[in-house]
Tab-separated table of C-alpha atoms and ligand atoms in Angstrom:
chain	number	residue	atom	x	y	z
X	9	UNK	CA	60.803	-12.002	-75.326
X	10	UNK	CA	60.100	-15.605	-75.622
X	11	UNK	CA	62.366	-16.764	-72.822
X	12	UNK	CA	61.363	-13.678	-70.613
X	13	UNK	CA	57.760	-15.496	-70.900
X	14	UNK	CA	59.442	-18.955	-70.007
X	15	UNK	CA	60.768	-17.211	-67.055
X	16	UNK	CA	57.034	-15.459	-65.955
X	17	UNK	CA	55.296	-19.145	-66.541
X	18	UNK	CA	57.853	-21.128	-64.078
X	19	UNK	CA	57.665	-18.575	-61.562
X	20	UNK	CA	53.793	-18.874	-62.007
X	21	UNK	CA	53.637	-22.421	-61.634
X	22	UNK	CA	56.614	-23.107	-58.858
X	23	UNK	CA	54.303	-21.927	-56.030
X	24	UNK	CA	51.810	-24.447	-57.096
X	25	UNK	CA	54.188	-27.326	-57.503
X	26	UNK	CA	55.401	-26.638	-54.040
X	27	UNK	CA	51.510	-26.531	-52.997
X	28	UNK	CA	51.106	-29.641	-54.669
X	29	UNK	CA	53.074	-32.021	-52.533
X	30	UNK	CA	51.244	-30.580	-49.259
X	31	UNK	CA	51.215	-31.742	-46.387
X	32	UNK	CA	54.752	-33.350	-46.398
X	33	UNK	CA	54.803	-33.217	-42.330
X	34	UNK	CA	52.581	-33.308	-39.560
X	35	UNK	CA	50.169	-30.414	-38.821
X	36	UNK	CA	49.219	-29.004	-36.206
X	37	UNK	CA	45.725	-28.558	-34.726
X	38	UNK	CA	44.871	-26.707	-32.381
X	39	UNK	CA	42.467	-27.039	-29.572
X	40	UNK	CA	41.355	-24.044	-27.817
X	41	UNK	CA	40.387	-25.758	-24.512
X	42	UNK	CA	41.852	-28.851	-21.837
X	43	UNK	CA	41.737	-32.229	-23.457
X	44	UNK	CA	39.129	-34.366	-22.950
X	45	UNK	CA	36.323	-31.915	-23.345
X	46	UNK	CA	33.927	-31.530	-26.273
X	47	UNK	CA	35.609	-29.846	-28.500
X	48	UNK	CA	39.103	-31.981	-28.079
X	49	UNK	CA	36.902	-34.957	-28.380
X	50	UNK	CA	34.921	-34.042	-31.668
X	51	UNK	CA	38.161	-32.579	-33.225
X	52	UNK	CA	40.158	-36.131	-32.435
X	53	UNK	CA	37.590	-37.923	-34.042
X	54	UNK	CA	37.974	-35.859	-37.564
X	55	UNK	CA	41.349	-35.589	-37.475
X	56	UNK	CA	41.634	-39.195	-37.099
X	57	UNK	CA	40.320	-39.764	-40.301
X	58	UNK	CA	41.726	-36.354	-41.870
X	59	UNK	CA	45.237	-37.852	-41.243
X	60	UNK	CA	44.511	-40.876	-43.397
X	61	UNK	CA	43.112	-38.770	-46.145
X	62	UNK	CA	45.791	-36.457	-45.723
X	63	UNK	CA	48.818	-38.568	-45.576
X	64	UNK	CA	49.905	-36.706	-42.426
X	65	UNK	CA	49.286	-36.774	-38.659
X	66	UNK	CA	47.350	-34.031	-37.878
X	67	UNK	CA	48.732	-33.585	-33.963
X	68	UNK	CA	46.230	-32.051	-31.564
X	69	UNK	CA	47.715	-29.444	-29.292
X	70	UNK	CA	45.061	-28.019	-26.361
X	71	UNK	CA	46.097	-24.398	-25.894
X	72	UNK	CA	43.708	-23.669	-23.201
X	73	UNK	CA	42.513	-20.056	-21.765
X	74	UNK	CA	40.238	-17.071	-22.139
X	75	UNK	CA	37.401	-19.079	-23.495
X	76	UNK	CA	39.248	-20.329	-26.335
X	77	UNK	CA	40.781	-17.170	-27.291
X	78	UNK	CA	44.219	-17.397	-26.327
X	79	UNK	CA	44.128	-20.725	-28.634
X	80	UNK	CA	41.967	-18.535	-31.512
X	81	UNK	CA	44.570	-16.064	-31.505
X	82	UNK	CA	47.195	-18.386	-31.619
X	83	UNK	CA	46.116	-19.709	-34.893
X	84	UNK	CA	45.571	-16.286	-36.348
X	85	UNK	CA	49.139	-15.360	-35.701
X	86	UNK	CA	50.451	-18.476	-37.057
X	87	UNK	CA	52.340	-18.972	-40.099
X	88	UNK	CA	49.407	-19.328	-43.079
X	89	UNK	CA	51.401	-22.567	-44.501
X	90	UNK	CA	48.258	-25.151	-43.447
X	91	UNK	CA	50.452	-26.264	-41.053
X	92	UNK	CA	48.574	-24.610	-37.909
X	93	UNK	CA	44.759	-25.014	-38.562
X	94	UNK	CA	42.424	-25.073	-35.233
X	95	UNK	CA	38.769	-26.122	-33.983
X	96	UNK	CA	37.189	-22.976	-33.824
X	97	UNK	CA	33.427	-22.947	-32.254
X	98	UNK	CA	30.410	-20.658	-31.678
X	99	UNK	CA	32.493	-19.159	-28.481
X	100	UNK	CA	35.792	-18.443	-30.595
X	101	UNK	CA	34.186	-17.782	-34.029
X	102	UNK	CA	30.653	-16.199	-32.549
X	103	UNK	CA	30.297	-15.231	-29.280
X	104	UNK	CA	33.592	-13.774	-28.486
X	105	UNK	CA	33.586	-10.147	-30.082
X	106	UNK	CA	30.742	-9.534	-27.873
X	107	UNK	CA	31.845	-10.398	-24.758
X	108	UNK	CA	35.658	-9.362	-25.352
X	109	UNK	CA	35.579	-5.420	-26.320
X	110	UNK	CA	39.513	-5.607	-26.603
X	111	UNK	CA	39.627	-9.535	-28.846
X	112	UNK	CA	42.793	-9.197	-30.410
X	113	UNK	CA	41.454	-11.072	-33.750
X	114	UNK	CA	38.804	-10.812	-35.777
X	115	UNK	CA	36.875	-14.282	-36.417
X	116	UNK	CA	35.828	-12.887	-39.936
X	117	UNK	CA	38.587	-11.507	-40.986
X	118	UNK	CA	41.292	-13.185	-39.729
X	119	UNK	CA	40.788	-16.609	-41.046
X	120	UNK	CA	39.937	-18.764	-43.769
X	121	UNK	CA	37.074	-21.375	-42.809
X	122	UNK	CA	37.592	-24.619	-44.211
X	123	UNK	CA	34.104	-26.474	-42.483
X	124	UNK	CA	31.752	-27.273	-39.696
X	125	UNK	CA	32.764	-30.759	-38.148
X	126	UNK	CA	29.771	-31.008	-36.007
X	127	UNK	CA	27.060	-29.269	-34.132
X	128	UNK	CA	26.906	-29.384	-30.346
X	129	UNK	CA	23.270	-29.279	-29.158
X	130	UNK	CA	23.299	-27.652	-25.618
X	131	UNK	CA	21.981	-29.787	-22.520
X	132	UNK	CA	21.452	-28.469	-18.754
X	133	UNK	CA	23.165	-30.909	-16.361
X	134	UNK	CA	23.758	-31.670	-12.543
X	135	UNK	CA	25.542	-33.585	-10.202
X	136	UNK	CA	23.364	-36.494	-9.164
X	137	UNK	CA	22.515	-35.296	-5.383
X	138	UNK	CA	20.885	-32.356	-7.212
X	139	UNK	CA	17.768	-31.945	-5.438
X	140	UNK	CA	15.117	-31.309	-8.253
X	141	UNK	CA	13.483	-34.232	-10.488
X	142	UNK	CA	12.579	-31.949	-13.311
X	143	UNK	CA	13.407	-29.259	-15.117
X	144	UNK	CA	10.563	-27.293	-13.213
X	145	UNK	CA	12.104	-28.081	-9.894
X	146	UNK	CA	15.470	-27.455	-11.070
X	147	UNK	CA	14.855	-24.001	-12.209
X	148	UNK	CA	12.244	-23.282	-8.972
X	149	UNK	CA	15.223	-24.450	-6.990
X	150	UNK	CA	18.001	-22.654	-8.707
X	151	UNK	CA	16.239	-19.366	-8.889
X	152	UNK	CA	15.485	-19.631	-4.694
X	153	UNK	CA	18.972	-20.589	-3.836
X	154	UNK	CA	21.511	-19.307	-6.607
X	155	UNK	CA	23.806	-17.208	-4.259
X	156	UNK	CA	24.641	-20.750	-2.529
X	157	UNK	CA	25.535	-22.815	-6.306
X	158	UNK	CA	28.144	-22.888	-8.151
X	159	UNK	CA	28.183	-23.143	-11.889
X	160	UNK	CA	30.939	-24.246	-13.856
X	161	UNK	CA	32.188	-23.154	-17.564
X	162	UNK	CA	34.672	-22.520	-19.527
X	163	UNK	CA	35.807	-19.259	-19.646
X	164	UNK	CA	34.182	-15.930	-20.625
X	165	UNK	CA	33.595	-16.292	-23.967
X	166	UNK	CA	33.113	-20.095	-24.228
X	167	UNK	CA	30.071	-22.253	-24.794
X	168	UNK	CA	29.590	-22.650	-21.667
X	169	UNK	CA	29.754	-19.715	-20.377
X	170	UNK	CA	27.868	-17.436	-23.081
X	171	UNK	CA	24.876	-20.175	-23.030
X	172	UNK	CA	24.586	-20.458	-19.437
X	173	UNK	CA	24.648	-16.823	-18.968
X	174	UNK	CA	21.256	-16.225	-21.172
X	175	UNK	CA	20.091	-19.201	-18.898
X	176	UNK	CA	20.662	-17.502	-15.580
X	177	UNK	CA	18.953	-14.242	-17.086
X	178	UNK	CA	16.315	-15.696	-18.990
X	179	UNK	CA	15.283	-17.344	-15.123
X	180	UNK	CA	17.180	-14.262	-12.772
X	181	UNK	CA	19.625	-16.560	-11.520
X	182	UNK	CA	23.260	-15.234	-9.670
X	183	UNK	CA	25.101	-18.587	-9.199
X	184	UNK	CA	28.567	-18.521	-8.903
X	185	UNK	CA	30.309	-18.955	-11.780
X	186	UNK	CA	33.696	-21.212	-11.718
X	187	UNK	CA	35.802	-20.728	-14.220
X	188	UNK	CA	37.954	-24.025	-15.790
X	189	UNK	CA	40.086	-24.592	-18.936
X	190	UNK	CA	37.598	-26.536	-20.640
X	191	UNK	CA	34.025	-28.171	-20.065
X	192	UNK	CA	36.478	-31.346	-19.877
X	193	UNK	CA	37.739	-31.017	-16.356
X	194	UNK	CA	34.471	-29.078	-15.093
X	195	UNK	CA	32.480	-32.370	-16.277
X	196	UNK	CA	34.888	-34.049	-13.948
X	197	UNK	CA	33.927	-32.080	-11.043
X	198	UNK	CA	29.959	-32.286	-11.786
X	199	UNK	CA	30.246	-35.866	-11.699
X	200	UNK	CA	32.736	-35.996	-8.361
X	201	UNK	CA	29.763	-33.498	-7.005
X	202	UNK	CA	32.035	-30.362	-6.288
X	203	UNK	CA	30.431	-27.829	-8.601
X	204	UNK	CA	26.425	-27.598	-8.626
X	205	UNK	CA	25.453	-27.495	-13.058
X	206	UNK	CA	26.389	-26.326	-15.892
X	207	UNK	CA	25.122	-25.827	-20.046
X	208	UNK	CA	27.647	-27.464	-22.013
X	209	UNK	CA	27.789	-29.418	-25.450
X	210	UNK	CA	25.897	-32.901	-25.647
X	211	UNK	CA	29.271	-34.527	-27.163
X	212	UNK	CA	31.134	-34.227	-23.693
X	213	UNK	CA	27.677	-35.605	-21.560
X	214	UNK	CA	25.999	-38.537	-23.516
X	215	UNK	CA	28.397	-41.077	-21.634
X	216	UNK	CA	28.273	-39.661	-17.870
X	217	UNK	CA	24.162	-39.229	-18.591
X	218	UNK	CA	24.081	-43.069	-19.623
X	219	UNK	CA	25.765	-44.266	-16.886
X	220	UNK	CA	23.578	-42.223	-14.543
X	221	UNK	CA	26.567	-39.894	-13.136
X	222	UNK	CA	25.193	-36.596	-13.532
X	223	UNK	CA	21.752	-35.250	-14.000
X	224	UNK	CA	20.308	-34.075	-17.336
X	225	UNK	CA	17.715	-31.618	-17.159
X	226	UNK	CA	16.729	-30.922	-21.003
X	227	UNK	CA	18.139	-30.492	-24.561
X	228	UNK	CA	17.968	-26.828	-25.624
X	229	UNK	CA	17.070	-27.753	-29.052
X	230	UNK	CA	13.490	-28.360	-30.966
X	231	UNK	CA	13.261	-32.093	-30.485
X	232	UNK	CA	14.990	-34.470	-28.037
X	233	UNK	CA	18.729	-35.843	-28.896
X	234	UNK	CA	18.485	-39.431	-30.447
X	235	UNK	CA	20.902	-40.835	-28.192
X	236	UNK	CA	19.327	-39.463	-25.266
X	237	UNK	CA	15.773	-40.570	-25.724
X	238	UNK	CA	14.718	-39.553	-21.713
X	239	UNK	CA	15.876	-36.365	-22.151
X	240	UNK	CA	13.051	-33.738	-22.051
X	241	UNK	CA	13.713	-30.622	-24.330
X	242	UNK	CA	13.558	-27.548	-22.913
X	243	UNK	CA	10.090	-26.629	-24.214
X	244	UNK	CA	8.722	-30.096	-22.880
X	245	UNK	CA	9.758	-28.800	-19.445
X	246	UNK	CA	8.686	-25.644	-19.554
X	247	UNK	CA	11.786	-22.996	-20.485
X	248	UNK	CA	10.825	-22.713	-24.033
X	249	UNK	CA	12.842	-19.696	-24.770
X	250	UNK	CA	16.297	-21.604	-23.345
X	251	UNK	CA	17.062	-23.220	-27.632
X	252	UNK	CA	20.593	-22.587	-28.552
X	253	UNK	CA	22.677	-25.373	-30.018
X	254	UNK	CA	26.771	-24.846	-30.701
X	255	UNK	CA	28.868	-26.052	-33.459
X	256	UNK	CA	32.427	-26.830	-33.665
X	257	UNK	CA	34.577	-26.038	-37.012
X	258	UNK	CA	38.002	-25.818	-38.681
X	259	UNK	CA	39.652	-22.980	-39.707
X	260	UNK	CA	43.069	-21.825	-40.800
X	261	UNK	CA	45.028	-18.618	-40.354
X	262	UNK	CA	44.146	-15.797	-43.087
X	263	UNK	CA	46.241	-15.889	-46.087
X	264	UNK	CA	46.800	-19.876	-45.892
X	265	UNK	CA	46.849	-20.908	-49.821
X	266	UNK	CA	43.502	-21.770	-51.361
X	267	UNK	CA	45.050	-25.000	-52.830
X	268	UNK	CA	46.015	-26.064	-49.166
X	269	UNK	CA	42.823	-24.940	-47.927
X	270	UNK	CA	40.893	-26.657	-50.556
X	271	UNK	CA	42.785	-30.067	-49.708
X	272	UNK	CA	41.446	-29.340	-46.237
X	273	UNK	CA	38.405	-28.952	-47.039
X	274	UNK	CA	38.501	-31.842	-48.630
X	275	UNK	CA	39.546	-34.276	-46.037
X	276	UNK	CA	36.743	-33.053	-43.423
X	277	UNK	CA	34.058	-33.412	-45.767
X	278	UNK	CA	35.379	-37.082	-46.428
X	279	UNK	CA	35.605	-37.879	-42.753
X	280	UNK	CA	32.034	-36.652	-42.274
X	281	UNK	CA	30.923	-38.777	-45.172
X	282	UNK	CA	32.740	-42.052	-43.744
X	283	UNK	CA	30.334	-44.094	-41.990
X	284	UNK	CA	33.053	-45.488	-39.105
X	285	UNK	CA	33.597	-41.331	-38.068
X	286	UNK	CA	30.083	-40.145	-38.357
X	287	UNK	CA	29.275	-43.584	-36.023
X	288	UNK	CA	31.181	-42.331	-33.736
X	289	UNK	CA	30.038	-38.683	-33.631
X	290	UNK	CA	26.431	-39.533	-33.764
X	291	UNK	CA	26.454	-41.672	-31.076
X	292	UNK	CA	27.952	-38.824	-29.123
X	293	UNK	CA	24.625	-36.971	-29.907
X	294	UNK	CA	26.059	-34.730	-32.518
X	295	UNK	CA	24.074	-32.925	-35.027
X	296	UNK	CA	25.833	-33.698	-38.952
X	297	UNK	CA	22.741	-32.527	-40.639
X	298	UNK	CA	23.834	-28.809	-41.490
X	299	UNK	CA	25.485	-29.909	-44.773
X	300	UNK	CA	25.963	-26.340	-46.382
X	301	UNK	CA	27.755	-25.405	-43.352
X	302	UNK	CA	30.364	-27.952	-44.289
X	303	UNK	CA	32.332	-25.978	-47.045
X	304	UNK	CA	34.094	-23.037	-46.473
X	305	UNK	CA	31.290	-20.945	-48.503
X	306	UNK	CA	28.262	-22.263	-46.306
X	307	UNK	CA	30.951	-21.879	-42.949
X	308	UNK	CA	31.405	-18.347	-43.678
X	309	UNK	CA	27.443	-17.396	-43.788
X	310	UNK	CA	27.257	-19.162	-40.340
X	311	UNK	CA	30.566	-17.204	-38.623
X	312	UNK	CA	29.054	-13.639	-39.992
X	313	UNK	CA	25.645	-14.761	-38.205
X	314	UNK	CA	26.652	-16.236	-35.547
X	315	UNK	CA	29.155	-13.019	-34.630
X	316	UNK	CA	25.516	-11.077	-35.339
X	317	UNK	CA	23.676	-13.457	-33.399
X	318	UNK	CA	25.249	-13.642	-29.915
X	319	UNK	CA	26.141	-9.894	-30.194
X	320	UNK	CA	22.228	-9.093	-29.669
X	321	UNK	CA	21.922	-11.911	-27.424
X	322	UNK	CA	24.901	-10.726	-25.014
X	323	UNK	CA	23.806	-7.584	-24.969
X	324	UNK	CA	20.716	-8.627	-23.104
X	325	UNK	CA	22.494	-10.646	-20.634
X	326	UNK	CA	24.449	-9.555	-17.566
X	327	UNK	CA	27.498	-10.265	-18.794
X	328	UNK	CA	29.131	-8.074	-16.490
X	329	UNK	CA	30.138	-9.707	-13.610
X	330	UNK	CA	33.674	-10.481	-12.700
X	331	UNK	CA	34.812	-14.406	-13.441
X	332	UNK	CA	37.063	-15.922	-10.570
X	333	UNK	CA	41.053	-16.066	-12.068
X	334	UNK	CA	41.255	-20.028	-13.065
X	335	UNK	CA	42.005	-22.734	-10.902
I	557	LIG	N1	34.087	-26.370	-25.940
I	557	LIG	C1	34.747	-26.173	-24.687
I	557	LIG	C2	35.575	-27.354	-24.294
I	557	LIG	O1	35.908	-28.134	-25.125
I	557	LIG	C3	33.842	-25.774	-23.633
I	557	LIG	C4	33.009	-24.563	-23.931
I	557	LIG	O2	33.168	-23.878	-24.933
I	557	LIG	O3	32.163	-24.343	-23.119
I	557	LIG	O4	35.904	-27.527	-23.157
């Protein structure tokens, strides 16, 4: 009896030593969309400091497509170990199910959140010859000529896309929509004047705006971004109903060990309370003020509403129409 119970208590605890010594090699994170782009950006910065905290390189790898699904589902498949965690965001882990009646995970179910790394207010913005001074003009202009623009995202699904679709039908515009791997390489091609605007997250813009390379037309949110003082939000110009702000967010595959998960956890909220990492975010114009959202517990609440959330907004939208294959 006694040694049968000496038995049962080291098998209970050997899981938990093994746990204990996590992460004894690199991890890998994955980024749903090209490098470069907001996401990629805002997840370097964490991981940066995660790695330090951590004691292992968390290695960024952009597997790019669908929106950010084929990435999503990557991580859902993976091996739940906590070594294959990803930067989810409200196009993987919200607006997805409702524009993808055959998504081959479930955000909710699928995963275990470990926290929200940033939130991604939404800005309108143009190449520079963009003929309209204000948001007014721009939306007087893009409503007359939409059949002859071209608006670029990043895949059905995405940010991008799912935000500047309730912009074209909140104003009854039909622009073309170009599809690319990742706000990253579309910003590119905004600023080289080759596609016509786009909605996308403030932490991929606040540079190109500063240095006067593309044309922003307003922040989506209640009051104007920090670092972009000039900006005009949406209501100042006259599109009140256009708010909607993003977030971006780690999570790990479903059935990844709480005691790796909570070591996780751990790490991000440390990088978002050291002063060198949240420097660098803020001046990127992201929001850090969301602090329940953070842990796993608060991250959960916002997935479930956010799935809820874009399902009733999508369903107003003409989401219908066919995206060109990608480039
Ligand atoms: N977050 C995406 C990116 O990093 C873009 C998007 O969702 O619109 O490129």
């Amino acid at each position: 009896m006694r040694s049968s119970l000496v038995l049962l208590a080291s098998v209970l605890v050997l899981p938990l030593e093994g746990m204990a010594a996590y992460p004894e090699r690199p991890i890998t994170f994955i980024v749903p969309f090209a490098a470069g782009g907001p996401t990629d950006v805002v997840a370097r910065i964490v991981a940066e400091n995660m790695s330090k905290t951590l004691g292992q390189q968390l290695v960024v790898e952009n597997v790019a497509g669908a929106g950010g699904t084929t990435g999503a589902l990557r991580c859902a498949q993976a091996t739940p170990d906590g070594y294959t965690i990803m930067m989810g965001h409200m196009g993987t882990h919200g607006a997805a199910p409702a524009v993808y009646a055959d998504l081959k995970y479930d955000p909710v179910k699928d995963f275990v959140p470990i926290g929200m790394a940033a939130g991604t207010p939404i800005l309108i913005v143009a190449k520079k010859s963009f003929p309209a001074k204000d948001l007014k003009e721009f939306v007087s202009y893009v409503k007359a000529n939409s059949e002859k623009l071209n608006e670029a995202h990043a895949g059905v699904g995405s940010v991008s896309f799912t935000t500047c679709a309730f912009f074209n039908s909140l104003i009854g515009a039909k622009p073309t929509r170009v599809v690319y791997r990742g706000t990253g390489p579309a910003l590119n091609d905004i600023v080289a004047g080759q596609v016509d605007y786009m909605c996308d997250q403030i932490v991929n813009l606040v540079p190109q705006i500063q240095a006067n390379s593309i044309k922003a037309y307003a922040v989506a949110t209640a009051q104007r971004s920090p670092v972009l003082p000039d900006v005009p939000t949406t209501k100042e110009g006259g599109l009140a109903e256009f708010q909607v702000s993003a977030w971006n967010a780690i999570f790990a595959p479903k059935g990844t060990p709480p005691e790796v998960t909570k070591k996780l956890s751990a790490a991000l909220q440390k990088a978002l309370a050291d002063a060198g990492t949240r420097k660098r975010l803020l001046d990127l114009g992201a929001d850090l003020t969301d602090k329940e959202a953070q842990t796993p517990e608060g991250l959960a609440k916002l997935v479930q509403s956010e799935v809820a959330r874009w399902n009733k907004v999508l369903k107003t939208v003409a989401m219908k129409e066919p995206a060109p294959p990608p480039k």
